[in-house]
């Protein structure tokens, strides 16, 4: 209600901010003519992508103390979130294309995709009850720190009764395979196209969450598994209207 003034674009806070991304990608395309009507083509793609991010509560210790002096509970100034993500993907396509007499052309091939994801998230929270009269608890389990915003603030409980935060790790793997074919036939101004594809997908993700700075799970690790098979096909008839 009493408020405080600051820059519109820079908010002072105790935590750390930052974002870093790195992407490495390689693409290899190759083709080989087996004869006058038959060609073998291949596409290989490999990526390695990482991203790290840090962000904190938009308040610093001095502002948190000022709010306490005004009789407001404010926001715990030591909150922090950090994420680290890594994705590795390999994609491979291999197919044959050909053409025949009387307006026939065709393609037949297969693709494979392998993807691995690692997602790590750390959230720092107060290990003590956050009240108007309490002190600020922070630090680590091996080096706990108690900061009194006001001379009459109550001491932090010993030991700190709650977790310092959560440490979450999720591993995910995806595998996808497909075979496909297409046949095209042209006769005069008419073109007939038939296409078919069969896909098999497999996905598995495992998540574990522990109390920060410990190896104690706050919940039982969970695993999600998913598989699916999907055939699909299309038939197309087109006509080229003469001028």
C-alpha angles and dihedrals in degrees: 000000000000091000132190133239127238142149115300091228106032120056114189113231138160098232132079128263130194148123128209127177132180125185125186118183135175125188123186121185123183138170134184129190108225091185140330094295105026127072131179116210131183135185123192123187127182126177136179112190128178132179130182124187136180128186135160143194110291095243136083130214095256091054091046090053091047091054091050089052088055091052096257124128093220123181129306102258099207099065113132138173126194128181132187121188131181128183125186118185134178120187126183130184124181124175145157124225125193146160133211141188124293095035100303122146129166146176131201127178151130137236134201131193127191119184131176123187129186117190119186120182127179121189119187116206136167114280091207135059109277109223137150092259099040130099124238114267117200142128123085135303090260095043110030117185129201119198120190111211091190132027090243096046112127119253120259114260117257116257102020104253102214139050119279089229141292133294112202127187124184123185119192132182127187127188123182130178129181141174121201142177138184132192124192128187125184124195117172109310093341125092124190120195128183121184133180136180136180118197132189118192130187125184133177128178128179125190130189126181121194133180109266115269091012140079092229114121115228089201135012111275111256131212126199121197127186133176130173140172120205128181118192136176142174137197121200132186119189134178127203108216109222117239 
